[in-house]
C-alpha cells in the first residue's frame, strides 16, 4: 500500500468517525488499519466524559469478546505442545466439569468449547468472584446452575460459557492462572506491550471507559461498572489493550502465527485450522464458525472477525487474509458498532474493491408462520413469539437467577434489561428481518440482527437463533 492510499484510508476514517460520533452521541472512537506493510491509527473525541480525557491513538480499552480469539490461540498453543487434544473430552482434563443435565458435559470435546458448538446454556451466568480461583469457581457453579441447549456438535450458538471453561482448562493443563498465561504466551510474544488484565493496571495509563445514552436526553453518560467479573476473563471481561496491540495480534494471524517481531506464536497448521470452517448453520445471520474466528462471507471474500461488548463500549477485530489487511476499532457507546460496520464495508468495497452482494432482497410471500410461534428459552431469557398481522412479534423477558446476577447484567446493559416487542417480516421460510430496516442494512456486520429458526419437527421449530445465540423451544 502506498502512502497516498494510506492517507486516503486515514482521512476517510477520520471523516466517518467525526460525523458519526457527532450525530450518534458517541463520545470517542479509535481505529487502526494495517495493509500491505503500512499502518495507520486514528483517534477522535473523548475517552471519558466524566474527566474529559481525550481519546488518543494509544488509549487502552476493554477488548471484550475479541478476547475469545486470544483464548483460542492459547488453546491451540497447548495443542501444538501436546498438552491438549482437540478431540478429547473436556472431562478428561477437567473431571469436575459438569452441567445440570446428567452426562451432558461428558460429551463435550475440547474443540466444541472454541467452535461455539458445545451447547452449554450459560450465556448470562455471571457468578461474581475475583482472583486466582475465579475460573475454578465458575466451572464449579455450572454443575448446579446451567444445563445444555443441544447435543455437542449438533448446532452453533455463541458461547461465553465454552470460552470460560476453555480458560479453566488452560489453567489446569499449564499450571498457570489464565491472566498470567495470557500475558506470558500472547501479550509478550505478539508484542502487545500496552495490554493488561485489570483495572489496577489500566489506571496507570490512558484508558477509555464505556458510556450509555441517557434515556431522557440521549447524551452519553459514563457506565457505572468498568468491567464484568473476573469469572468471565477468557470470554472477554478483563483484558485491556490498544489499537496497536490488536493490530499486532491480527498481523500474527495474517502471517501464519509469526508475530511482527518475528516470534512464532502459533504453528502455521494451527493458525490455518482456526481460520477453516468448523461449523456452518447455512443461514446468513449466523456466519460460518472457525475456531475462535467467525468467518463473515462478503461475496467470495472471507473476513475473520470478532466483536467485543464491554459495559458501554464495543471493540472489533477483522482480519482479511487474502488482502493482507487488519482492521480494528473501539467506540465507547454500544452504538459504535454501526460505525465499525460502515468503516469495514468501505474498506472492503472502496479500498480493496471487494464486491459486496446483497444478502437480503424483498420480503418473502406466503411464508407459513405457524412453525415459529411459541416460547423459546435460554439461560435466564424467555422469548415469546406470536403471529401478528402477518409478521412475527417477539417479546423478550429477562428472568434473573438471583439478585447478584441481576445486578451485574443490569449494569452491563446500562440499566435497561427489557425491550419493547419487536416485529419481524419473513424473508423466506425460517429467516426473518426486523421490520423497518432497509434490506441493505444486513449486508455487513449487522446481518446478526436477522433471526432464523431451525430443526422443524412435527410442524414446530425446535430452535430460534438471534444474534448468533440459540434459544430452545420450551
PDB file of C-alpha atoms in Angstrom, residues 2-288:
ATOM      1  CA  UNK A   2       1.474   3.351  -0.978  1.00  0.00           C
ATOM      2  CA  UNK A   3       1.467   6.424   1.233  1.00  0.00           C
ATOM      3  CA  UNK A   4      -1.284   8.036  -0.811  1.00  0.00           C
ATOM      4  CA  UNK A   5      -3.611   5.057  -0.315  1.00  0.00           C
ATOM      5  CA  UNK A   6      -2.840   5.028   3.416  1.00  0.00           C
ATOM      6  CA  UNK A   7      -3.552   8.765   3.596  1.00  0.00           C
ATOM      7  CA  UNK A   8      -6.919   8.175   1.902  1.00  0.00           C
ATOM      8  CA  UNK A   9      -7.821   5.465   4.422  1.00  0.00           C
ATOM      9  CA  UNK A  10      -6.812   7.668   7.356  1.00  0.00           C
ATOM     10  CA  UNK A  11      -8.744  10.683   6.037  1.00  0.00           C
ATOM     11  CA  UNK A  12     -11.853   8.608   5.370  1.00  0.00           C
ATOM     12  CA  UNK A  13     -11.901   7.030   8.846  1.00  0.00           C
ATOM     13  CA  UNK A  14     -11.327  10.426  10.433  1.00  0.00           C
ATOM     14  CA  UNK A  15     -14.235  11.882   8.452  1.00  0.00           C
ATOM     15  CA  UNK A  16     -16.592   8.978   9.184  1.00  0.00           C
ATOM     16  CA  UNK A  17     -15.718   8.953  12.898  1.00  0.00           C
ATOM     17  CA  UNK A  18     -16.267  12.696  13.328  1.00  0.00           C
ATOM     18  CA  UNK A  19     -19.627  12.649  11.558  1.00  0.00           C
ATOM     19  CA  UNK A  20     -20.929   9.525  13.283  1.00  0.00           C
ATOM     20  CA  UNK A  21     -19.789  10.464  16.782  1.00  0.00           C
ATOM     21  CA  UNK A  22     -21.411  13.908  16.486  1.00  0.00           C
ATOM     22  CA  UNK A  23     -24.732  12.596  15.153  1.00  0.00           C
ATOM     23  CA  UNK A  24     -24.859   9.457  17.303  1.00  0.00           C
ATOM     24  CA  UNK A  25     -23.712  10.820  20.682  1.00  0.00           C
ATOM     25  CA  UNK A  26     -20.608   8.607  20.714  1.00  0.00           C
ATOM     26  CA  UNK A  27     -18.007  10.403  22.876  1.00  0.00           C
ATOM     27  CA  UNK A  28     -14.913   8.753  21.434  1.00  0.00           C
ATOM     28  CA  UNK A  29     -13.630   6.371  18.787  1.00  0.00           C
ATOM     29  CA  UNK A  30     -10.268   4.904  17.864  1.00  0.00           C
ATOM     30  CA  UNK A  31      -9.448   2.698  14.888  1.00  0.00           C
ATOM     31  CA  UNK A  32      -6.497   1.257  13.045  1.00  0.00           C
ATOM     32  CA  UNK A  33      -5.739  -0.381   9.703  1.00  0.00           C
ATOM     33  CA  UNK A  34      -2.735  -2.437   8.661  1.00  0.00           C
ATOM     34  CA  UNK A  35      -2.475  -3.178   4.944  1.00  0.00           C
ATOM     35  CA  UNK A  36       0.382  -4.420   2.812  1.00  0.00           C
ATOM     36  CA  UNK A  37       3.102  -3.412   5.245  1.00  0.00           C
ATOM     37  CA  UNK A  38       1.689   0.016   6.159  1.00  0.00           C
ATOM     38  CA  UNK A  39      -0.301   1.008   9.219  1.00  0.00           C
ATOM     39  CA  UNK A  40      -2.369   3.936  10.479  1.00  0.00           C
ATOM     40  CA  UNK A  41      -4.241   4.686  13.711  1.00  0.00           C
ATOM     41  CA  UNK A  42      -6.937   7.369  14.036  1.00  0.00           C
ATOM     42  CA  UNK A  43      -8.401   8.672  17.310  1.00  0.00           C
ATOM     43  CA  UNK A  44     -11.368  11.003  17.768  1.00  0.00           C
ATOM     44  CA  UNK A  45     -13.217  12.572  20.683  1.00  0.00           C
ATOM     45  CA  UNK A  46     -13.278  11.782  24.385  1.00  0.00           C
ATOM     46  CA  UNK A  47     -12.286   8.628  26.259  1.00  0.00           C
ATOM     47  CA  UNK A  48     -14.210   9.501  29.437  1.00  0.00           C
ATOM     48  CA  UNK A  49     -16.846  12.244  29.621  1.00  0.00           C
ATOM     49  CA  UNK A  50     -16.546  12.329  33.425  1.00  0.00           C
ATOM     50  CA  UNK A  51     -12.932  13.514  33.222  1.00  0.00           C
ATOM     51  CA  UNK A  52     -12.805  14.971  29.717  1.00  0.00           C
ATOM     52  CA  UNK A  53      -9.757  12.830  28.945  1.00  0.00           C
ATOM     53  CA  UNK A  54      -9.204  12.704  25.177  1.00  0.00           C
ATOM     54  CA  UNK A  55      -9.326   9.525  23.127  1.00  0.00           C
ATOM     55  CA  UNK A  56      -5.729   9.105  21.962  1.00  0.00           C
ATOM     56  CA  UNK A  57      -4.159   6.766  19.446  1.00  0.00           C
ATOM     57  CA  UNK A  58      -2.625   4.803  22.351  1.00  0.00           C
ATOM     58  CA  UNK A  59      -5.683   4.856  24.639  1.00  0.00           C
ATOM     59  CA  UNK A  60      -6.462   1.419  26.081  1.00  0.00           C
ATOM     60  CA  UNK A  61      -9.908  -0.160  26.115  1.00  0.00           C
ATOM     61  CA  UNK A  62     -11.588  -3.400  27.147  1.00  0.00           C
ATOM     62  CA  UNK A  63     -11.195  -5.977  24.378  1.00  0.00           C
ATOM     63  CA  UNK A  64     -14.484  -7.663  25.269  1.00  0.00           C
ATOM     64  CA  UNK A  65     -15.175 -10.789  23.234  1.00  0.00           C
ATOM     65  CA  UNK A  66     -12.250 -10.143  20.906  1.00  0.00           C
ATOM     66  CA  UNK A  67     -10.507 -11.932  23.800  1.00  0.00           C
ATOM     67  CA  UNK A  68     -12.130 -15.177  22.593  1.00  0.00           C
ATOM     68  CA  UNK A  69      -9.683 -15.297  19.665  1.00  0.00           C
ATOM     69  CA  UNK A  70      -6.792 -14.808  22.128  1.00  0.00           C
ATOM     70  CA  UNK A  71      -8.163 -17.595  24.344  1.00  0.00           C
ATOM     71  CA  UNK A  72      -8.499 -19.881  21.317  1.00  0.00           C
ATOM     72  CA  UNK A  73      -4.921 -19.068  20.306  1.00  0.00           C
ATOM     73  CA  UNK A  74      -3.808 -20.107  23.806  1.00  0.00           C
ATOM     74  CA  UNK A  75      -5.688 -23.421  23.451  1.00  0.00           C
ATOM     75  CA  UNK A  76      -4.051 -24.136  20.088  1.00  0.00           C
ATOM     76  CA  UNK A  77      -0.619 -23.311  21.577  1.00  0.00           C
ATOM     77  CA  UNK A  78      -1.163 -26.121  24.075  1.00  0.00           C
ATOM     78  CA  UNK A  79      -2.295 -28.398  21.229  1.00  0.00           C
ATOM     79  CA  UNK A  80       0.975 -27.580  19.445  1.00  0.00           C
ATOM     80  CA  UNK A  81       2.838 -28.632  22.609  1.00  0.00           C
ATOM     81  CA  UNK A  82       0.903 -31.854  23.025  1.00  0.00           C
ATOM     82  CA  UNK A  83      -0.732 -30.747  26.294  1.00  0.00           C
ATOM     83  CA  UNK A  84      -4.237 -30.751  24.781  1.00  0.00           C
ATOM     84  CA  UNK A  85      -6.024 -32.717  22.080  1.00  0.00           C
ATOM     85  CA  UNK A  86      -8.992 -31.082  20.360  1.00  0.00           C
ATOM     86  CA  UNK A  87     -10.914 -34.352  20.046  1.00  0.00           C
ATOM     87  CA  UNK A  88     -10.559 -35.435  23.672  1.00  0.00           C
ATOM     88  CA  UNK A  89     -13.497 -34.923  26.092  1.00  0.00           C
ATOM     89  CA  UNK A  90     -13.013 -31.891  28.338  1.00  0.00           C
ATOM     90  CA  UNK A  91     -13.687 -34.013  31.446  1.00  0.00           C
ATOM     91  CA  UNK A  92     -10.516 -35.996  30.715  1.00  0.00           C
ATOM     92  CA  UNK A  93      -8.541 -32.903  31.709  1.00  0.00           C
ATOM     93  CA  UNK A  94     -11.185 -31.289  33.926  1.00  0.00           C
ATOM     94  CA  UNK A  95     -13.064 -34.048  35.815  1.00  0.00           C
ATOM     95  CA  UNK A  96     -15.078 -31.542  37.859  1.00  0.00           C
ATOM     96  CA  UNK A  97     -16.722 -30.087  34.708  1.00  0.00           C
ATOM     97  CA  UNK A  98     -20.456 -30.894  34.834  1.00  0.00           C
ATOM     98  CA  UNK A  99     -23.821 -29.408  33.879  1.00  0.00           C
ATOM     99  CA  UNK A 100     -27.277 -29.799  35.433  1.00  0.00           C
ATOM    100  CA  UNK A 101     -28.193 -32.311  32.705  1.00  0.00           C
ATOM    101  CA  UNK A 102     -26.582 -35.627  33.798  1.00  0.00           C
ATOM    102  CA  UNK A 103     -23.864 -36.777  31.401  1.00  0.00           C
ATOM    103  CA  UNK A 104     -24.154 -33.731  29.103  1.00  0.00           C
ATOM    104  CA  UNK A 105     -20.700 -32.362  29.933  1.00  0.00           C
ATOM    105  CA  UNK A 106     -19.077 -35.764  29.298  1.00  0.00           C
ATOM    106  CA  UNK A 107     -19.822 -35.497  25.558  1.00  0.00           C
ATOM    107  CA  UNK A 108     -18.211 -32.078  25.077  1.00  0.00           C
ATOM    108  CA  UNK A 109     -14.831 -32.189  23.328  1.00  0.00           C
ATOM    109  CA  UNK A 110     -12.147 -29.513  23.607  1.00  0.00           C
ATOM    110  CA  UNK A 111     -12.889 -28.349  20.042  1.00  0.00           C
ATOM    111  CA  UNK A 112     -16.572 -27.801  20.937  1.00  0.00           C
ATOM    112  CA  UNK A 113     -15.541 -25.183  23.516  1.00  0.00           C
ATOM    113  CA  UNK A 114     -13.765 -22.952  20.982  1.00  0.00           C
ATOM    114  CA  UNK A 115     -16.082 -23.553  17.999  1.00  0.00           C
ATOM    115  CA  UNK A 116     -19.251 -22.473  19.866  1.00  0.00           C
ATOM    116  CA  UNK A 117     -20.800 -25.916  19.280  1.00  0.00           C
ATOM    117  CA  UNK A 118     -20.760 -27.110  22.921  1.00  0.00           C
ATOM    118  CA  UNK A 119     -24.400 -26.397  23.843  1.00  0.00           C
ATOM    119  CA  UNK A 120     -23.552 -25.049  27.323  1.00  0.00           C
ATOM    120  CA  UNK A 121     -26.551 -22.922  28.340  1.00  0.00           C
ATOM    121  CA  UNK A 122     -24.729 -20.282  30.370  1.00  0.00           C
ATOM    122  CA  UNK A 123     -24.763 -17.101  28.315  1.00  0.00           C
ATOM    123  CA  UNK A 124     -25.939 -14.905  31.196  1.00  0.00           C
ATOM    124  CA  UNK A 125     -24.400 -16.860  34.069  1.00  0.00           C
ATOM    125  CA  UNK A 126     -22.461 -14.179  35.991  1.00  0.00           C
ATOM    126  CA  UNK A 127     -21.004 -15.553  39.243  1.00  0.00           C
ATOM    127  CA  UNK A 128     -19.227 -12.691  40.997  1.00  0.00           C
ATOM    128  CA  UNK A 129     -15.847 -13.992  42.080  1.00  0.00           C
ATOM    129  CA  UNK A 130     -12.414 -12.387  41.935  1.00  0.00           C
ATOM    130  CA  UNK A 131      -8.831 -13.506  41.994  1.00  0.00           C
ATOM    131  CA  UNK A 132      -6.914 -16.612  41.036  1.00  0.00           C
ATOM    132  CA  UNK A 133      -9.769 -19.049  41.706  1.00  0.00           C
ATOM    133  CA  UNK A 134     -12.422 -17.149  39.720  1.00  0.00           C
ATOM    134  CA  UNK A 135     -12.496 -19.588  36.785  1.00  0.00           C
ATOM    135  CA  UNK A 136     -12.492 -22.596  39.090  1.00  0.00           C
ATOM    136  CA  UNK A 137     -15.484 -21.084  40.877  1.00  0.00           C
ATOM    137  CA  UNK A 138     -17.260 -20.516  37.548  1.00  0.00           C
ATOM    138  CA  UNK A 139     -16.822 -24.128  36.437  1.00  0.00           C
ATOM    139  CA  UNK A 140     -17.962 -25.415  39.830  1.00  0.00           C
ATOM    140  CA  UNK A 141     -21.089 -23.252  39.562  1.00  0.00           C
ATOM    141  CA  UNK A 142     -22.092 -24.685  36.183  1.00  0.00           C
ATOM    142  CA  UNK A 143     -22.916 -28.062  37.748  1.00  0.00           C
ATOM    143  CA  UNK A 144     -25.722 -26.610  39.856  1.00  0.00           C
ATOM    144  CA  UNK A 145     -26.846 -23.691  37.680  1.00  0.00           C
ATOM    145  CA  UNK A 146     -26.601 -24.350  33.925  1.00  0.00           C
ATOM    146  CA  UNK A 147     -27.886 -27.002  31.569  1.00  0.00           C
ATOM    147  CA  UNK A 148     -27.458 -27.855  27.904  1.00  0.00           C
ATOM    148  CA  UNK A 149     -29.197 -26.404  24.844  1.00  0.00           C
ATOM    149  CA  UNK A 150     -28.297 -29.147  22.357  1.00  0.00           C
ATOM    150  CA  UNK A 151     -26.049 -32.131  21.775  1.00  0.00           C
ATOM    151  CA  UNK A 152     -22.399 -31.087  21.237  1.00  0.00           C
ATOM    152  CA  UNK A 153     -21.630 -30.506  17.558  1.00  0.00           C
ATOM    153  CA  UNK A 154     -25.337 -30.518  16.612  1.00  0.00           C
ATOM    154  CA  UNK A 155     -25.878 -26.762  16.449  1.00  0.00           C
ATOM    155  CA  UNK A 156     -23.948 -23.493  16.683  1.00  0.00           C
ATOM    156  CA  UNK A 157     -24.618 -20.995  19.456  1.00  0.00           C
ATOM    157  CA  UNK A 158     -22.284 -18.204  20.523  1.00  0.00           C
ATOM    158  CA  UNK A 159     -20.873 -19.438  23.813  1.00  0.00           C
ATOM    159  CA  UNK A 160     -19.371 -17.352  26.590  1.00  0.00           C
ATOM    160  CA  UNK A 161     -19.531 -20.412  28.833  1.00  0.00           C
ATOM    161  CA  UNK A 162     -17.496 -22.529  26.426  1.00  0.00           C
ATOM    162  CA  UNK A 163     -14.671 -19.999  26.345  1.00  0.00           C
ATOM    163  CA  UNK A 164     -14.628 -19.659  30.131  1.00  0.00           C
ATOM    164  CA  UNK A 165     -14.406 -23.439  30.530  1.00  0.00           C
ATOM    165  CA  UNK A 166     -11.559 -23.333  27.977  1.00  0.00           C
ATOM    166  CA  UNK A 167      -9.823 -20.754  30.169  1.00  0.00           C
ATOM    167  CA  UNK A 168     -10.085 -23.009  33.214  1.00  0.00           C
ATOM    168  CA  UNK A 169      -8.870 -25.940  31.103  1.00  0.00           C
ATOM    169  CA  UNK A 170      -5.786 -23.888  30.194  1.00  0.00           C
ATOM    170  CA  UNK A 171      -5.096 -23.200  33.869  1.00  0.00           C
ATOM    171  CA  UNK A 172      -5.238 -26.904  34.727  1.00  0.00           C
ATOM    172  CA  UNK A 173      -3.027 -28.213  31.908  1.00  0.00           C
ATOM    173  CA  UNK A 174      -0.402 -25.429  32.202  1.00  0.00           C
ATOM    174  CA  UNK A 175      -0.477 -24.899  35.978  1.00  0.00           C
ATOM    175  CA  UNK A 176      -0.674 -21.150  35.319  1.00  0.00           C
ATOM    176  CA  UNK A 177      -3.510 -18.693  36.118  1.00  0.00           C
ATOM    177  CA  UNK A 178      -5.277 -17.536  32.948  1.00  0.00           C
ATOM    178  CA  UNK A 179      -4.217 -13.887  33.194  1.00  0.00           C
ATOM    179  CA  UNK A 180      -0.568 -14.822  33.723  1.00  0.00           C
ATOM    180  CA  UNK A 181      -0.733 -17.248  30.801  1.00  0.00           C
ATOM    181  CA  UNK A 182      -2.279 -14.576  28.566  1.00  0.00           C
ATOM    182  CA  UNK A 183       0.469 -12.102  29.436  1.00  0.00           C
ATOM    183  CA  UNK A 184       3.268 -14.637  29.019  1.00  0.00           C
ATOM    184  CA  UNK A 185       2.107 -16.513  25.915  1.00  0.00           C
ATOM    185  CA  UNK A 186       0.158 -13.912  23.941  1.00  0.00           C
ATOM    186  CA  UNK A 187       0.948 -10.353  25.047  1.00  0.00           C
ATOM    187  CA  UNK A 188       4.732 -10.835  25.254  1.00  0.00           C
ATOM    188  CA  UNK A 189       5.486 -12.811  22.069  1.00  0.00           C
ATOM    189  CA  UNK A 190       2.951 -10.887  19.949  1.00  0.00           C
ATOM    190  CA  UNK A 191       4.328  -7.546  21.156  1.00  0.00           C
ATOM    191  CA  UNK A 192       1.134  -6.318  22.864  1.00  0.00           C
ATOM    192  CA  UNK A 193       3.213  -4.073  25.119  1.00  0.00           C
ATOM    193  CA  UNK A 194       0.346  -1.930  26.415  1.00  0.00           C
ATOM    194  CA  UNK A 195      -2.081  -4.748  27.240  1.00  0.00           C
ATOM    195  CA  UNK A 196      -3.176  -5.713  30.738  1.00  0.00           C
ATOM    196  CA  UNK A 197      -5.908  -7.613  32.575  1.00  0.00           C
ATOM    197  CA  UNK A 198      -7.049  -5.449  35.477  1.00  0.00           C
ATOM    198  CA  UNK A 199      -8.408  -2.030  36.383  1.00  0.00           C
ATOM    199  CA  UNK A 200      -5.411  -1.632  38.704  1.00  0.00           C
ATOM    200  CA  UNK A 201      -3.068  -1.889  35.717  1.00  0.00           C
ATOM    201  CA  UNK A 202      -5.293   0.106  33.355  1.00  0.00           C
ATOM    202  CA  UNK A 203      -5.467   3.124  35.665  1.00  0.00           C
ATOM    203  CA  UNK A 204      -1.711   3.620  35.281  1.00  0.00           C
ATOM    204  CA  UNK A 205      -2.145   4.696  31.647  1.00  0.00           C
ATOM    205  CA  UNK A 206      -4.718   6.285  29.336  1.00  0.00           C
ATOM    206  CA  UNK A 207      -7.788   4.007  29.321  1.00  0.00           C
ATOM    207  CA  UNK A 208     -11.276   4.602  27.918  1.00  0.00           C
ATOM    208  CA  UNK A 209     -14.482   3.790  29.755  1.00  0.00           C
ATOM    209  CA  UNK A 210     -17.877   2.922  28.307  1.00  0.00           C
ATOM    210  CA  UNK A 211     -20.964   5.112  28.141  1.00  0.00           C
ATOM    211  CA  UNK A 212     -24.695   4.631  27.680  1.00  0.00           C
ATOM    212  CA  UNK A 213     -27.273   7.023  26.205  1.00  0.00           C
ATOM    213  CA  UNK A 214     -29.262   8.838  28.871  1.00  0.00           C
ATOM    214  CA  UNK A 215     -32.916   7.738  28.386  1.00  0.00           C
ATOM    215  CA  UNK A 216     -34.171  11.331  28.646  1.00  0.00           C
ATOM    216  CA  UNK A 217     -31.518  13.431  26.911  1.00  0.00           C
ATOM    217  CA  UNK A 218     -29.790  10.695  24.820  1.00  0.00           C
ATOM    218  CA  UNK A 219     -26.493  12.304  25.825  1.00  0.00           C
ATOM    219  CA  UNK A 220     -23.760   9.813  26.699  1.00  0.00           C
ATOM    220  CA  UNK A 221     -23.323   9.141  30.412  1.00  0.00           C
ATOM    221  CA  UNK A 222     -20.463   7.110  31.923  1.00  0.00           C
ATOM    222  CA  UNK A 223     -21.035   3.474  32.788  1.00  0.00           C
ATOM    223  CA  UNK A 224     -21.333   2.615  36.471  1.00  0.00           C
ATOM    224  CA  UNK A 225     -19.290  -0.570  36.000  1.00  0.00           C
ATOM    225  CA  UNK A 226     -15.890  -0.622  34.278  1.00  0.00           C
ATOM    226  CA  UNK A 227     -15.666  -4.368  33.675  1.00  0.00           C
ATOM    227  CA  UNK A 228     -17.526  -7.639  34.209  1.00  0.00           C
ATOM    228  CA  UNK A 229     -16.360 -10.080  36.926  1.00  0.00           C
ATOM    229  CA  UNK A 230     -13.057 -11.973  36.744  1.00  0.00           C
ATOM    230  CA  UNK A 231     -15.081 -15.156  36.160  1.00  0.00           C
ATOM    231  CA  UNK A 232     -15.605 -14.006  32.573  1.00  0.00           C
ATOM    232  CA  UNK A 233     -11.914 -13.289  31.845  1.00  0.00           C
ATOM    233  CA  UNK A 234     -11.379 -15.788  28.965  1.00  0.00           C
ATOM    234  CA  UNK A 235     -14.651 -14.664  27.347  1.00  0.00           C
ATOM    235  CA  UNK A 236     -13.586 -11.020  27.477  1.00  0.00           C
ATOM    236  CA  UNK A 237     -14.388  -9.343  30.784  1.00  0.00           C
ATOM    237  CA  UNK A 238     -10.905  -8.267  31.836  1.00  0.00           C
ATOM    238  CA  UNK A 239      -8.281  -7.994  29.028  1.00  0.00           C
ATOM    239  CA  UNK A 240      -7.441  -4.388  28.082  1.00  0.00           C
ATOM    240  CA  UNK A 241      -5.319  -3.323  25.132  1.00  0.00           C
ATOM    241  CA  UNK A 242      -4.726  -0.721  22.443  1.00  0.00           C
ATOM    242  CA  UNK A 243      -5.315  -0.477  18.709  1.00  0.00           C
ATOM    243  CA  UNK A 244      -1.614  -1.084  18.064  1.00  0.00           C
ATOM    244  CA  UNK A 245      -1.744  -4.201  20.243  1.00  0.00           C
ATOM    245  CA  UNK A 246      -4.730  -5.650  18.371  1.00  0.00           C
ATOM    246  CA  UNK A 247      -3.150  -4.815  15.010  1.00  0.00           C
ATOM    247  CA  UNK A 248      -0.075  -6.794  16.107  1.00  0.00           C
ATOM    248  CA  UNK A 249      -2.271  -9.735  17.122  1.00  0.00           C
ATOM    249  CA  UNK A 250      -4.185  -9.601  13.832  1.00  0.00           C
ATOM    250  CA  UNK A 251      -0.920  -9.443  11.876  1.00  0.00           C
ATOM    251  CA  UNK A 252       0.274 -12.569  13.724  1.00  0.00           C
ATOM    252  CA  UNK A 253      -2.717 -14.451  12.330  1.00  0.00           C
ATOM    253  CA  UNK A 254      -2.108 -12.975   8.874  1.00  0.00           C
ATOM    254  CA  UNK A 255       1.477 -14.238   8.975  1.00  0.00           C
ATOM    255  CA  UNK A 256       0.791 -17.892   9.751  1.00  0.00           C
ATOM    256  CA  UNK A 257       1.334 -17.490  13.500  1.00  0.00           C
ATOM    257  CA  UNK A 258       4.515 -15.358  13.405  1.00  0.00           C
ATOM    258  CA  UNK A 259       4.341 -12.044  15.274  1.00  0.00           C
ATOM    259  CA  UNK A 260       5.535  -8.727  13.769  1.00  0.00           C
ATOM    260  CA  UNK A 261       8.773  -9.094  15.777  1.00  0.00           C
ATOM    261  CA  UNK A 262       9.436 -12.488  14.161  1.00  0.00           C
ATOM    262  CA  UNK A 263       8.471 -14.637  17.153  1.00  0.00           C
ATOM    263  CA  UNK A 264       6.448 -17.756  16.358  1.00  0.00           C
ATOM    264  CA  UNK A 265       3.316 -17.626  18.492  1.00  0.00           C
ATOM    265  CA  UNK A 266       1.382 -20.460  16.875  1.00  0.00           C
ATOM    266  CA  UNK A 267       2.206 -23.166  14.340  1.00  0.00           C
ATOM    267  CA  UNK A 268       1.202 -22.492  10.742  1.00  0.00           C
ATOM    268  CA  UNK A 269      -1.074 -25.549  10.869  1.00  0.00           C
ATOM    269  CA  UNK A 270      -2.920 -24.362  13.990  1.00  0.00           C
ATOM    270  CA  UNK A 271      -3.225 -20.816  12.629  1.00  0.00           C
ATOM    271  CA  UNK A 272      -4.783 -22.228   9.453  1.00  0.00           C
ATOM    272  CA  UNK A 273      -7.066 -24.541  11.436  1.00  0.00           C
ATOM    273  CA  UNK A 274      -8.510 -21.581  13.338  1.00  0.00           C
ATOM    274  CA  UNK A 275      -9.455 -19.976  10.009  1.00  0.00           C
ATOM    275  CA  UNK A 276     -11.135 -23.027   8.457  1.00  0.00           C
ATOM    276  CA  UNK A 277     -14.884 -23.616   8.705  1.00  0.00           C
ATOM    277  CA  UNK A 278     -15.648 -25.889  11.654  1.00  0.00           C
ATOM    278  CA  UNK A 279     -19.454 -25.473  11.598  1.00  0.00           C
ATOM    279  CA  UNK A 280     -21.896 -23.797   9.214  1.00  0.00           C
ATOM    280  CA  UNK A 281     -25.579 -23.252  10.030  1.00  0.00           C
ATOM    281  CA  UNK A 282     -26.316 -22.414   6.356  1.00  0.00           C
ATOM    282  CA  UNK A 283     -28.149 -19.191   7.205  1.00  0.00           C
ATOM    283  CA  UNK A 284     -26.958 -15.620   6.534  1.00  0.00           C
ATOM    284  CA  UNK A 285     -27.498 -14.372  10.099  1.00  0.00           C
ATOM    285  CA  UNK A 286     -25.084 -16.963  11.531  1.00  0.00           C
ATOM    286  CA  UNK A 287     -21.775 -16.784   9.619  1.00  0.00           C
ATOM    287  CA  UNK A 288     -19.678 -19.963   9.417  1.00  0.00           C
TER     288      UNK A 288
END
